[in-house]
Amino acid sequence: MKKRFMKLICFFAGVALLGLGSCQNEDLELFVENKNYRNAVDFIRNNFELTLFYAALERADLLEELQGDELITVFAPANQAFRAMGISRPADFDRLDRDSLRFMLRYHLMGEVVFLSDIPEQSVDNRYVNKSGKELYLAGYRDYYYVNGAELIYPDNVLSNGVLHVIDKPLKYQEKTVQQMLADRPDCSLFTAALKQFGYWDRLATEGPWVVFAPRNEAFERHEITLADIEAMNPDDYLPRLFGSYLFNNRLFMSDLHVTFQSPNGYPRYNGNNVMVPITGDEAVSSGFYLASRSRGMLFLQTSFSGSNVPISQVALSAPPLTDHLADNGVLHEVEDLLVLPAAALREPLQD
């Protein structure tokens, strides 16, 4: 463990570690159980802000697993995180399939101990395997730490059998591709039709990774664009920005914009607090993503390499429950409106 972990053991336990001397020994790699700490189940049961998480674990028959001898890391959503998803009381979990709930809760658990000090600072995509056998993506920057886009708001709670981090939203993962995730969303059916019509759909089933910013049907309806209108469009008549601006060939959680990063080929480009990606076949413009606040992101379109910071257009990402949905080959975020209207993307403007 890192030096900070050793200091935590010294500070809270106040005892020597297995007779090996003081906490100056940086080579010690063992987690030492201390009976003065509570195990994960006792800690969660006695924490008022984790009552819904405890109810979920109880419903999924996972309590026994969290009070055994195995060393674990727990990412525990606070009550407010469940309430944002419409779950406000323990009985609400009774409506959920037990096996699906169990899978998702085990997605919040790891069979190893990871403190904040174990996460490389100013980095993203630090991968750890959880107890569902899937990868978690941890990121750290100064005082901010994240897992799959969820912030660790009360981290490093030492347990007798590991560590618990309280997070600000449940981790959202589906065991499918981004394409399948979109296909399962009837409120995104017009966007799905547009991706099919313009030749983007099949690529969302490939390895990726992909980031998809999906406008819901109401965004199309607001501009009086129907399914028939989409199916009547000839892709050759439009610049790729019309629908290519919603797809990034990368994996981006909202939290990644708190962390400086650069991909091997130079994109996405990090600039202040935004990411910009040129649109293939329409390199005069780039689509981008930035944080307008800690909890709200913006998708924008901007002239490429102009030196200007003024976007051509921009739309807000949806509220946090509709962002940071992880699939096997990418991440899905919903947006509140259309970034580009068909008339603004015509290759040859209509003549009067």
Coordinates of C-alpha atoms in Angstrom, one line a residue, residues 18-183:
L18 CA 2.5 -7.1 13.5
G19 CA 5.6 -6.1 15.5
L20 CA 7.3 -4.8 12.4
G21 CA 7.9 -1.4 13.9
S22 CA 6.5 2.0 13.1
C23 CA 4.6 3.2 10.1
Q24 CA 7.7 4.4 8.3
N25 CA 8.1 1.0 6.6
E26 CA 6.9 1.8 3.1
D27 CA 7.6 -1.7 1.8
L28 CA 4.8 -3.3 3.8
E29 CA 2.2 -4.5 1.3
L30 CA -0.3 -6.1 3.8
F31 CA -3.7 -5.0 4.9
V32 CA -3.8 -5.6 8.6
E33 CA -7.2 -6.2 10.1
N34 CA -7.9 -4.3 13.2
K35 CA -10.8 -5.4 15.5
N36 CA -11.5 -1.8 16.5
Y37 CA -13.0 -1.2 13.0
R38 CA -16.4 -2.4 12.0
N39 CA -16.8 -4.7 9.0
A40 CA -18.6 -3.4 5.9
V41 CA -22.0 -4.6 6.9
D42 CA -21.8 -3.0 10.4
F43 CA -20.5 0.2 9.0
I44 CA -23.3 0.5 6.4
R45 CA -26.1 -0.5 8.8
N46 CA -25.1 2.1 11.3
N47 CA -24.6 5.0 8.8
F48 CA -27.8 7.0 8.3
E49 CA -26.8 8.2 4.8
L50 CA -26.4 4.6 3.6
T51 CA -29.8 3.1 4.7
L52 CA -31.0 2.6 1.1
F53 CA -27.7 0.9 0.1
Y54 CA -28.1 -1.4 3.1
A55 CA -31.7 -2.2 2.0
A56 CA -30.5 -3.0 -1.5
L57 CA -27.8 -5.3 -0.2
E58 CA -30.3 -7.1 2.1
R59 CA -32.7 -7.5 -0.8
A60 CA -29.9 -9.0 -3.0
D61 CA -28.7 -11.4 -0.2
L62 CA -25.2 -9.8 -0.2
L63 CA -24.8 -9.0 3.5
E64 CA -23.0 -12.2 4.4
E65 CA -20.6 -11.7 1.6
L66 CA -19.6 -8.3 3.0
Q67 CA -18.8 -9.5 6.5
G68 CA -16.5 -12.4 5.7
D69 CA -12.7 -12.6 5.7
E70 CA -12.2 -11.4 2.1
L71 CA -10.6 -8.0 1.8
I72 CA -12.9 -5.7 -0.2
T73 CA -13.4 -2.1 -1.5
V74 CA -17.0 -0.9 -1.4
F75 CA -18.3 2.0 -3.5
A76 CA -21.5 2.9 -1.6
P77 CA -24.1 5.2 -3.1
A78 CA -25.5 7.7 -0.6
N79 CA -29.2 7.9 -0.1
Q80 CA -29.5 11.0 -2.2
A81 CA -28.0 9.1 -5.1
F82 CA -30.8 6.6 -5.0
R83 CA -33.5 9.3 -4.5
A84 CA -32.3 11.0 -7.7
M85 CA -33.2 7.7 -9.5
G86 CA -36.7 7.6 -7.9
I87 CA -35.8 5.1 -5.1
S88 CA -36.8 6.7 -1.8
R89 CA -37.5 3.8 0.6
P90 CA -36.3 0.3 1.1
A91 CA -39.6 -1.2 -0.2
D92 CA -38.8 0.2 -3.6
F93 CA -36.1 -2.4 -4.1
D94 CA -38.8 -5.1 -3.9
R95 CA -39.9 -4.1 -7.4
L96 CA -36.5 -5.0 -8.8
D97 CA -35.4 -8.4 -10.0
R98 CA -33.2 -9.9 -7.3
D99 CA -30.6 -11.4 -9.7
S100 CA -30.2 -8.1 -11.6
L101 CA -29.9 -6.1 -8.4
R102 CA -27.3 -8.5 -7.1
F103 CA -25.3 -8.2 -10.3
M104 CA -25.4 -4.4 -10.1
L105 CA -24.5 -4.2 -6.4
R106 CA -21.5 -6.6 -6.9
Y107 CA -20.5 -4.2 -9.6
H108 CA -19.9 -1.7 -6.7
L109 CA -17.5 -4.1 -4.9
M110 CA -13.9 -5.1 -5.5
G111 CA -12.0 -8.0 -4.0
E112 CA -9.0 -5.9 -3.1
V113 CA -8.3 -2.8 -1.0
V114 CA -7.9 0.5 -2.9
F115 CA -7.5 3.8 -1.1
L116 CA -7.3 7.2 -2.7
S117 CA -3.5 7.1 -2.4
D118 CA -3.5 4.0 -4.6
I119 CA -5.0 5.9 -7.5
P120 CA -2.4 7.7 -9.6
E121 CA -3.0 11.5 -9.4
Q122 CA -4.1 13.4 -12.5
S123 CA -5.0 10.2 -14.4
V124 CA -8.1 8.5 -15.9
D125 CA -8.9 5.0 -16.9
N126 CA -7.1 3.3 -14.1
R127 CA -8.8 -0.1 -14.4
Y128 CA -9.8 -2.5 -11.6
V129 CA -11.9 -5.6 -11.9
N130 CA -15.0 -5.7 -9.7
K131 CA -16.8 -8.6 -8.2
S132 CA -19.1 -8.8 -11.2
G133 CA -16.0 -9.5 -13.3
K134 CA -16.2 -6.2 -15.1
E135 CA -13.8 -3.3 -15.2
L136 CA -14.2 -0.1 -13.1
Y137 CA -12.5 3.1 -14.3
L138 CA -10.9 5.1 -11.5
A139 CA -9.7 8.7 -11.9
G140 CA -8.0 11.2 -9.7
Y141 CA -7.1 14.8 -9.8
R142 CA -6.1 16.9 -6.8
D143 CA -8.9 16.6 -4.3
Y144 CA -11.3 15.0 -6.8
Y145 CA -11.6 11.2 -7.3
Y146 CA -14.1 9.3 -9.4
V147 CA -15.2 5.8 -10.3
N148 CA -17.0 5.5 -13.6
G149 CA -17.9 9.1 -13.4
A150 CA -19.3 9.0 -9.8
E151 CA -17.5 11.2 -7.3
L152 CA -16.1 9.7 -4.1
I153 CA -17.6 12.2 -1.8
Y154 CA -16.7 10.5 1.6
P155 CA -13.7 8.3 0.7
D156 CA -11.3 6.2 2.7
N157 CA -13.6 4.9 5.4
V158 CA -11.4 2.1 6.9
L159 CA -13.1 -1.2 7.7
S160 CA -11.9 -4.3 9.5
N161 CA -12.1 -6.0 6.1
G162 CA -11.2 -3.3 3.7
V163 CA -12.3 0.2 2.8
L164 CA -15.6 2.0 1.9
H165 CA -16.0 5.0 -0.3
V166 CA -19.3 6.9 -0.4
I167 CA -20.2 8.0 -3.9
D168 CA -22.6 10.6 -5.2
K169 CA -24.5 8.3 -7.7
P170 CA -24.9 4.6 -8.4
L171 CA -22.6 3.1 -11.0
K172 CA -24.6 2.6 -14.3
Y173 CA -23.5 -0.3 -16.4
Q174 CA -25.3 -2.6 -18.8
E175 CA -23.8 -5.8 -20.2
K176 CA -24.3 -4.8 -23.8
T177 CA -23.0 -2.6 -26.5
V178 CA -23.8 1.1 -26.9
Q179 CA -25.9 0.1 -29.9
Q180 CA -27.9 -2.3 -27.9
M181 CA -28.3 0.2 -25.1
L182 CA -29.7 2.8 -27.6
A183 CA -32.0 0.2 -29.2

